[in-house]
XYZ file of C-alpha atoms in Angstrom:
550
model
C 0.490 -14.581 -18.124
C 4.110 -15.368 -19.028
C 5.313 -14.898 -22.599
C 5.784 -18.016 -24.708
C 7.675 -18.519 -27.954
C 6.580 -20.268 -31.123
C 7.865 -23.835 -30.980
C 9.154 -25.905 -33.879
C 8.531 -29.560 -32.919
C 11.354 -30.700 -35.171
C 13.850 -28.767 -33.036
C 12.813 -30.635 -29.913
C 12.736 -34.012 -31.654
C 16.185 -33.334 -33.107
C 17.514 -32.439 -29.648
C 16.148 -35.609 -28.117
C 16.481 -37.929 -31.112
C 17.502 -41.482 -30.232
C 18.042 -40.746 -26.555
C 15.492 -42.971 -24.790
C 16.155 -41.587 -21.301
C 15.611 -38.007 -22.451
C 12.620 -39.000 -24.510
C 11.004 -40.595 -21.483
C 11.824 -37.552 -19.375
C 10.155 -35.190 -21.815
C 7.267 -37.491 -22.811
C 8.324 -37.643 -26.471
C 8.210 -40.945 -28.379
C 11.238 -41.730 -30.546
C 12.202 -44.711 -32.631
C 14.308 -46.213 -29.880
C 11.709 -45.752 -27.149
C 9.927 -48.761 -25.661
C 6.421 -49.290 -27.121
C 3.476 -49.313 -24.739
C -0.254 -49.393 -25.404
C -2.899 -48.433 -22.832
C -6.686 -48.165 -23.223
C -6.735 -44.376 -23.443
C -3.547 -43.812 -25.439
C -4.180 -46.376 -28.162
C -5.479 -43.564 -30.382
C -1.799 -42.823 -31.047
C 0.454 -45.603 -32.340
C 3.460 -46.162 -30.112
C 5.817 -44.881 -32.832
C 3.915 -41.604 -33.410
C 4.326 -38.307 -31.671
C 1.538 -36.831 -29.554
C 0.832 -33.514 -31.226
C 1.798 -30.602 -28.990
C 2.739 -27.637 -31.096
C 0.791 -28.132 -34.324
C -2.874 -28.992 -34.718
C -3.220 -32.667 -35.740
C -4.773 -33.550 -39.088
C -7.330 -35.752 -37.378
C -8.936 -35.428 -33.992
C -9.014 -37.938 -31.167
C -11.769 -39.446 -28.985
C -12.895 -37.166 -26.176
C -12.245 -39.723 -23.442
C -8.695 -40.359 -24.710
C -7.828 -36.659 -24.849
C -9.423 -36.047 -21.464
C -7.419 -38.825 -19.863
C -4.121 -37.763 -21.417
C -4.563 -34.121 -20.430
C -5.683 -35.134 -16.960
C -2.561 -37.203 -16.472
C -0.298 -34.413 -17.667
C -2.048 -31.965 -15.318
C -1.445 -34.392 -12.449
C 2.142 -33.135 -12.601
C 0.952 -29.728 -11.349
C 1.098 -28.882 -7.680
C -1.973 -29.296 -5.488
C -3.786 -25.926 -5.316
C -4.460 -26.109 -1.573
C -0.762 -26.722 -0.888
C 0.282 -23.804 -3.082
C 1.180 -21.662 -0.096
C 2.928 -19.159 -2.362
C -0.218 -17.660 -3.816
C -2.660 -15.066 -2.543
C -5.277 -16.350 -4.999
C -8.075 -18.404 -3.475
C -8.310 -22.126 -4.203
C -11.528 -22.960 -2.340
C -15.189 -22.081 -2.772
C -18.304 -23.669 -1.357
C -20.203 -26.133 -3.520
C -23.181 -23.797 -3.827
C -20.906 -21.026 -5.135
C -19.233 -23.436 -7.559
C -22.656 -24.543 -8.771
C -23.637 -20.925 -9.459
C -20.423 -20.414 -11.411
C -20.907 -23.553 -13.516
C -24.522 -22.594 -14.227
C -23.369 -19.182 -15.501
C -20.064 -20.019 -17.221
C -21.405 -19.014 -20.628
C -22.467 -15.505 -19.585
C -20.399 -12.653 -20.954
C -20.089 -9.415 -18.956
C -19.965 -7.412 -22.184
C -23.515 -8.519 -23.062
C -25.092 -6.199 -20.521
C -28.456 -5.913 -22.258
C -28.766 -9.687 -22.516
C -28.026 -10.392 -18.839
C -29.687 -7.635 -16.773
C -29.832 -9.720 -13.573
C -26.088 -10.346 -13.691
C -25.429 -6.653 -14.326
C -27.607 -5.749 -11.356
C -25.442 -7.999 -9.176
C -22.374 -6.245 -10.568
C -23.793 -2.848 -9.563
C -24.660 -4.143 -6.089
C -21.096 -5.398 -5.600
C -19.722 -1.956 -6.507
C -22.070 -0.336 -3.983
C -21.287 -2.830 -1.196
C -17.521 -2.513 -1.657
C -17.780 1.295 -1.809
C -19.467 1.346 1.593
C -16.858 -1.057 3.005
C -14.209 1.457 1.931
C -15.816 4.450 3.608
C -17.540 6.243 0.741
C -18.486 9.738 1.950
C -21.920 11.335 1.984
C -22.421 13.759 -0.869
C -20.104 11.787 -3.142
C -21.231 9.279 -5.762
C -18.767 6.413 -5.914
C -18.351 4.749 -9.294
C -16.477 1.594 -10.223
C -16.272 -1.605 -12.181
C -15.281 -5.220 -12.043
C -12.000 -6.080 -13.754
C -10.147 -9.289 -14.567
C -7.959 -8.684 -11.516
C -5.980 -6.013 -9.704
C -3.531 -5.576 -12.582
C -6.226 -4.208 -14.891
C -7.690 -2.196 -12.019
C -4.311 -0.574 -11.256
C -3.889 0.388 -14.906
C -7.346 1.989 -14.933
C -6.697 3.870 -11.703
C -3.285 5.057 -12.884
C -4.607 6.143 -16.270
C -7.369 8.195 -14.640
C -4.742 9.974 -12.502
C -2.599 10.664 -15.561
C -5.514 12.127 -17.526
C -6.633 14.350 -14.635
C -3.061 15.643 -14.327
C -2.884 16.281 -18.093
C -6.193 18.167 -18.057
C -4.966 20.343 -15.187
C -1.686 21.078 -16.968
C -3.588 22.010 -20.151
C -5.728 24.507 -18.249
C -2.611 26.042 -16.711
C -0.789 26.093 -20.050
C 2.079 24.033 -18.643
C 4.199 21.245 -20.127
C 2.709 17.763 -19.728
C 5.423 15.661 -21.373
C 7.124 14.388 -18.216
C 4.587 12.728 -15.893
C 5.913 10.615 -13.028
C 4.384 8.342 -10.423
C 5.704 7.293 -7.003
C 5.866 3.719 -5.691
C 8.062 1.615 -3.426
C 10.486 -0.998 -4.750
C 8.279 -3.567 -3.007
C 5.515 -2.831 -5.512
C 3.911 -5.694 -7.378
C 4.841 -5.814 -11.068
C 1.439 -4.463 -12.223
C 2.304 -1.022 -10.851
C 5.501 -0.771 -12.872
C 3.689 -2.189 -15.899
C 1.268 0.732 -15.733
C 4.138 3.212 -15.801
C 5.885 1.510 -18.696
C 2.805 0.840 -20.819
C 1.295 4.307 -20.338
C 4.574 6.241 -20.627
C 4.890 7.555 -17.096
C 8.248 7.817 -15.324
C 8.248 5.285 -12.476
C 9.967 6.761 -9.442
C 10.677 3.549 -7.585
C 11.788 4.383 -4.063
C 14.017 2.101 -2.022
C 12.589 0.249 0.939
C 14.605 -0.814 3.958
C 14.397 -2.673 7.220
C 13.894 0.688 8.927
C 10.852 1.395 6.721
C 9.565 -2.157 7.374
C 10.289 -3.029 3.728
C 7.506 -0.705 2.564
C 7.196 2.753 0.998
C 9.155 5.296 3.061
C 7.148 8.525 3.641
C 10.357 10.572 3.925
C 11.450 9.457 0.460
C 8.014 10.336 -0.887
C 8.475 13.856 0.467
C 11.819 14.179 -1.373
C 10.633 12.815 -4.731
C 7.290 14.482 -5.457
C 7.134 17.476 -7.784
C 4.706 19.294 -10.069
C 4.881 16.418 -12.589
C 3.835 13.734 -10.081
C 0.476 12.383 -11.233
C -0.033 10.371 -8.039
C 1.341 7.981 -5.452
C 0.678 4.232 -5.412
C 0.309 3.110 -1.781
C -0.008 -0.612 -1.033
C -2.308 -2.370 1.452
C -0.284 -4.616 1.912
C 3.052 -5.699 0.496
C 3.318 -9.031 -1.312
C 6.743 -9.553 0.251
C 6.014 -9.244 3.949
C 2.318 -8.382 4.276
C 2.965 -4.942 5.814
C 0.386 -2.212 5.240
C 1.913 0.999 3.916
C 1.169 4.188 5.909
C -1.568 5.715 3.752
C -2.576 8.386 6.266
C 1.001 9.491 6.933
C 1.693 9.844 3.203
C -1.624 11.670 2.794
C -0.534 14.254 5.387
C 2.763 14.768 3.559
C 0.858 15.426 0.333
C -1.495 17.807 2.170
C 1.503 19.838 3.367
C 3.013 19.766 -0.117
C -0.202 21.153 -1.617
C -0.305 23.970 0.956
C 3.227 25.007 -0.022
C 3.037 24.561 -3.809
C -0.620 24.353 -4.809
C 0.043 20.984 -6.468
C -2.662 18.434 -5.682
C -1.111 14.940 -5.753
C -3.682 12.120 -5.368
C -3.276 8.665 -3.847
C -4.336 5.405 -5.432
C -4.466 2.581 -2.901
C -3.488 -0.830 -4.240
C -5.490 -2.960 -1.806
C -5.256 -6.126 -3.908
C -5.311 -8.221 -0.729
C -5.924 -5.737 2.080
C -9.121 -4.399 0.544
C -11.010 -7.447 1.818
C -9.066 -7.725 5.097
C -8.680 -4.264 6.661
C -12.442 -3.450 6.632
C -13.307 -6.623 8.553
C -10.528 -7.304 11.064
C -10.384 -5.800 14.531
C -6.917 -4.476 13.718
C -8.264 -2.537 10.703
C -5.204 -0.685 9.334
C -3.447 -0.449 12.675
C -5.389 2.545 13.963
C -4.817 4.849 11.006
C -7.061 5.686 8.056
C -6.444 4.166 4.651
C -9.625 4.463 2.554
C -12.076 7.120 1.300
C -12.174 8.639 4.779
C -9.005 10.366 3.563
C -9.900 13.000 0.919
C -6.492 12.464 -0.686
C -7.433 8.859 -1.617
C -9.195 9.088 -4.986
C -9.342 5.428 -6.033
C -8.856 1.948 -4.581
C -8.515 -1.465 -6.185
C -8.788 -4.985 -4.813
C -8.772 -8.581 -6.021
C -11.991 -10.481 -5.505
C -10.052 -13.645 -6.286
C -7.746 -13.152 -3.314
C -9.342 -12.425 0.038
C -12.672 -11.722 -1.674
C -12.701 -15.547 -1.691
C -13.590 -16.054 -5.380
C -11.735 -18.209 -7.906
C -9.263 -16.409 -10.187
C -10.643 -13.875 -12.631
C -12.173 -10.899 -10.795
C -10.903 -7.607 -9.407
C -12.531 -4.289 -8.492
C -11.705 -0.602 -8.989
C -13.682 2.139 -7.210
C -13.365 5.924 -7.478
C -14.610 7.901 -4.496
C -16.719 10.107 -6.817
C -17.539 10.051 -10.504
C -15.840 13.458 -10.877
C -12.471 11.702 -10.477
C -13.024 9.533 -13.541
C -12.381 11.713 -16.624
C -15.382 11.661 -18.934
C -13.384 11.148 -22.118
C -12.051 7.832 -20.772
C -15.606 6.452 -20.627
C -16.935 4.733 -23.745
C -20.595 4.574 -24.653
C -21.166 1.112 -26.086
C -23.997 0.217 -28.429
C -23.960 -3.554 -28.423
C -26.610 -6.231 -28.934
C -29.455 -3.766 -28.723
C -28.410 -1.949 -25.549
C -26.327 1.049 -24.559
C -23.825 0.949 -21.698
C -20.999 3.102 -20.383
C -17.688 1.298 -19.984
C -14.181 1.984 -18.736
C -12.143 -1.210 -18.987
C -9.124 -2.558 -20.849
C -10.949 -5.750 -21.811
C -14.258 -6.219 -23.566
C -15.510 -9.777 -23.215
C -14.987 -11.265 -19.776
C -16.611 -14.058 -17.733
C -19.569 -13.080 -15.588
C -19.549 -16.128 -13.319
C -16.955 -14.626 -10.963
C -19.134 -11.525 -10.461
C -22.029 -13.726 -9.421
C -19.740 -15.670 -7.086
C -18.500 -12.414 -5.519
C -22.063 -11.306 -4.815
C -22.807 -14.757 -3.364
C -19.906 -14.417 -0.918
C -20.868 -10.920 0.162
C -24.487 -11.879 0.814
C -23.883 -15.383 2.180
C -21.055 -14.518 4.568
C -22.076 -11.005 5.508
C -19.827 -8.745 7.570
C -19.565 -11.192 10.455
C -18.712 -14.130 8.210
C -15.908 -12.220 6.506
C -14.627 -11.020 9.881
C -14.538 -14.569 11.259
C -12.616 -15.838 8.222
C -10.072 -12.997 8.185
C -9.512 -13.150 11.947
C -8.988 -16.911 11.646
C -6.454 -16.438 8.824
C -4.522 -13.945 10.956
C -4.676 -16.199 14.029
C -3.272 -19.115 12.016
C -0.558 -16.882 10.556
C 0.400 -15.776 14.068
C 0.582 -19.389 15.238
C 2.840 -20.344 12.323
C 5.062 -17.287 12.886
C 5.462 -17.905 16.615
C 6.101 -21.629 16.095
C 8.895 -20.901 13.621
C 10.554 -18.316 15.860
C 10.203 -20.560 18.924
C 12.595 -23.061 17.307
C 15.362 -20.470 17.262
C 16.134 -21.527 13.699
C 13.975 -18.931 11.968
C 13.334 -15.196 12.145
C 10.130 -13.695 10.764
C 10.445 -10.581 8.620
C 6.664 -10.168 8.735
C 5.356 -9.032 12.111
C 1.603 -9.530 12.433
C 2.462 -11.914 15.313
C 4.220 -9.239 17.341
C 2.373 -7.001 19.830
C 1.171 -3.744 18.323
C 4.053 -1.321 17.900
C 6.813 -3.942 18.224
C 8.774 -4.847 15.097
C 11.875 -6.655 16.365
C 12.167 -10.333 17.237
C 12.827 -11.082 20.900
C 14.398 -14.117 22.529
C 12.882 -17.349 21.093
C 12.479 -18.599 24.665
C 10.105 -15.717 25.364
C 7.642 -16.540 22.571
C 4.129 -16.665 24.005
C 1.260 -18.288 22.196
C -2.223 -16.912 21.690
C -4.961 -16.567 24.267
C -8.605 -17.225 23.469
C -9.623 -13.655 24.276
C -7.165 -11.902 21.940
C -7.768 -10.673 18.401
C -5.836 -9.051 15.585
C -6.244 -5.687 17.370
C -3.610 -6.813 19.899
C -0.996 -7.187 17.150
C 0.506 -5.256 14.256
C -1.945 -4.902 11.393
C -1.164 -6.575 8.083
C -1.934 -9.443 5.741
C -1.944 -13.067 6.964
C 1.513 -13.562 5.470
C 4.454 -15.325 7.121
C 7.753 -14.190 5.591
C 10.655 -15.898 7.338
C 14.345 -16.635 6.973
C 17.019 -18.676 8.706
C 18.101 -16.909 11.895
C 21.541 -15.352 12.167
C 22.517 -17.861 14.870
C 21.429 -20.790 12.687
C 23.328 -19.508 9.651
C 26.452 -19.076 11.759
C 26.252 -22.647 13.035
C 25.161 -24.225 9.720
C 26.586 -21.983 6.960
C 26.279 -24.777 4.393
C 22.463 -24.974 4.683
C 20.670 -22.852 2.094
C 17.067 -21.676 2.348
C 16.611 -22.605 -1.284
C 17.183 -26.252 -0.381
C 14.511 -26.046 2.332
C 12.037 -24.823 -0.267
C 13.061 -27.696 -2.566
C 12.652 -30.336 0.147
C 9.250 -28.990 1.149
C 8.255 -29.154 -2.520
C 8.939 -32.896 -2.325
C 6.180 -33.001 0.290
C 3.950 -31.082 -2.177
C 4.148 -27.735 -0.367
C 4.886 -24.803 -2.666
C 6.752 -22.284 -0.498
C 8.916 -19.919 -2.557
C 12.332 -18.652 -1.576
C 13.164 -15.280 -3.082
C 15.118 -12.091 -2.317
C 13.632 -8.971 -0.774
C 13.362 -5.835 -2.970
C 16.417 -4.092 -4.479
C 18.927 -2.797 -1.912
C 17.675 -5.530 0.440
C 18.125 -8.471 -1.948
C 20.970 -9.967 0.068
C 18.236 -11.175 2.413
C 16.175 -14.048 1.029
C 12.870 -15.086 2.546
C 10.532 -18.041 2.461
C 6.882 -16.965 2.333
C 3.611 -18.600 3.297
C 0.254 -16.981 2.541
C -2.331 -18.196 5.046
C -5.621 -18.403 3.180
C -9.088 -19.520 4.261
C -8.289 -23.085 3.189
C -5.444 -23.389 5.727
C -7.127 -25.625 8.296
C -5.683 -26.200 11.765
C -4.822 -29.783 10.764
C -2.931 -28.599 7.682
C -1.186 -25.902 9.727
C -0.107 -28.478 12.324
C 1.234 -30.722 9.547
C 3.047 -27.806 7.899
C 4.805 -26.770 11.122
C 5.806 -30.384 11.758
C 7.156 -30.808 8.227
C 9.149 -27.549 8.286
C 10.748 -28.547 11.601
C 11.429 -32.117 10.412
C 12.915 -30.870 7.125
C 15.176 -28.425 8.932
C 16.355 -31.115 11.352
C 17.045 -33.450 8.453
C 19.291 -30.842 6.852
C 21.058 -30.147 10.144
C 21.901 -33.832 10.379
C 22.973 -34.204 6.742
C 26.458 -34.158 5.310
C 27.160 -30.867 3.455
C 27.985 -32.793 0.281
C 24.630 -34.570 0.392
C 22.744 -31.251 0.523
C 23.984 -30.355 -2.972
C 21.434 -32.839 -4.311
C 18.645 -30.579 -3.069
C 19.702 -27.567 -5.122
C 17.291 -26.720 -8.000
C 17.830 -28.796 -11.116
C 18.096 -27.782 -14.733
C 15.167 -26.655 -16.839
C 13.547 -29.089 -19.271
C 14.426 -28.830 -22.958
C 10.806 -28.042 -23.788
C 10.713 -25.139 -21.317
C 14.066 -23.808 -22.545
C 12.676 -23.580 -26.071
C 9.212 -22.233 -25.185
C 9.799 -19.788 -22.327
C 11.244 -16.288 -22.619
C 12.168 -16.177 -18.934
C 14.931 -17.781 -16.874
C 14.643 -20.227 -14.004
C 15.666 -19.550 -10.396
C 19.096 -21.072 -10.950
C 19.846 -18.490 -13.656
C 18.026 -15.521 -12.111
C 21.186 -13.392 -12.127
C 21.386 -13.807 -15.911
C 18.077 -12.002 -16.417
C 18.156 -9.213 -18.987
C 16.724 -6.811 -16.402
C 18.100 -7.636 -12.938
C 16.523 -6.591 -9.651
C 18.928 -3.686 -9.267
C 17.239 -2.009 -12.254
C 13.817 -1.843 -10.647
C 10.826 -3.822 -9.456
C 11.041 -7.577 -9.856
C 8.089 -9.910 -9.892
C 7.113 -11.696 -6.719
C 4.827 -14.678 -6.523
C 1.349 -13.165 -6.495
């Protein structure tokens, strides 16, 4: 959730006062504006302001408010065409019905809703088995509001275990650090900052496939390292990080020093992909099959196929969750143990998660994830076949190959192939203008392509790669379940048509497609900066992790 400032309506009105064009643009009525009356807006006289930042003295009819809010929300993008987001935008009607029927249920009221809590426990058990829980260990976990909360819980558990160990050894515990790549999602750095842990953010490079470099891990761990965040997979390019390789490095480090450094796997997206696809994690281990992996998180609202609002955190055994972090709650007549950052939270998403797991089963999830990867491969190969684009992601390249070949040699899929024939990763297509294209058309900017596609209602972000690689900007498409073959065909056609249009345009005309200025209302309310002013940010990319579209 982005930060917002308090707004003084008088400031906005003063800024726009007696400027009809601006007033129309920002939906604010002024004395010089043209009066109009419609059936649902007649509650407000044409010369009065619609209250935005202060509660009105009197209410308004439900139908009028509904219509006005509905029309304002029509300005939002269409969820299914938001190709920037990993978060699901589609659920079956039966699942939606279950959610609506249970919207009022609160997960904190465990004693009041035992059936819902039983479904929660079943989800934890099912996900634990998907992640290779070992015999003799008792996995424990919880639903969260998303992967951000789950990462904080996993990181805090690692910090407390490290502190307890240092106390027993009589050693200083004032300088904990944690390892992550500069491709890490912002939640990982948030954990470090909020819980006072030094974030050792290691550079990624093209050689490391824009993911955490095991060699840099080896050079940066020490006795104060509470753990390593390893990502399955990167929000930039979809690459899975080499969990097993990093685990072996930590094994060797422990043999030499006696320091046991655990791994927390951030599988926000990959946690519901790697267990089901034929590619798995590319032939290597990534889950609780590795003793070094102590905890894993995922987002049910991403490839768990639930609407926004649910994540999961699992520890391989209850011994890895420090007892003093667990609260015993006496609430509404019952007693429950809890380890969360939130208290009240919706229960409908938990029910929807259980519905998906039971309804789809292993085969259903496999079919969906394999289809997402197949569609992502088709999009990737189609883009590279034009010669205009190069993919930074590589799930469309044969296993072990990571460099683009000649566009003329692009071969499309065969019916008998699966994800196992290609590099493992998320169904993400991260692409940029090819070197040859940029040399021939230096005046064409990727940012303008994103803007033109937005005019067709596609939301495809253009943003720089992590620090030290930020000179390279990429466009990114997340291929979700809702990406049908018809939509994919239309998307490929529109990207090609948009690119051709720019190739045939006068350089001066293309300036019109650069991002415009921010609205007055947003300038006053928001604490951030827009894309046009990204280099004016108080904390630029060069200072650490920057937020990608999640």
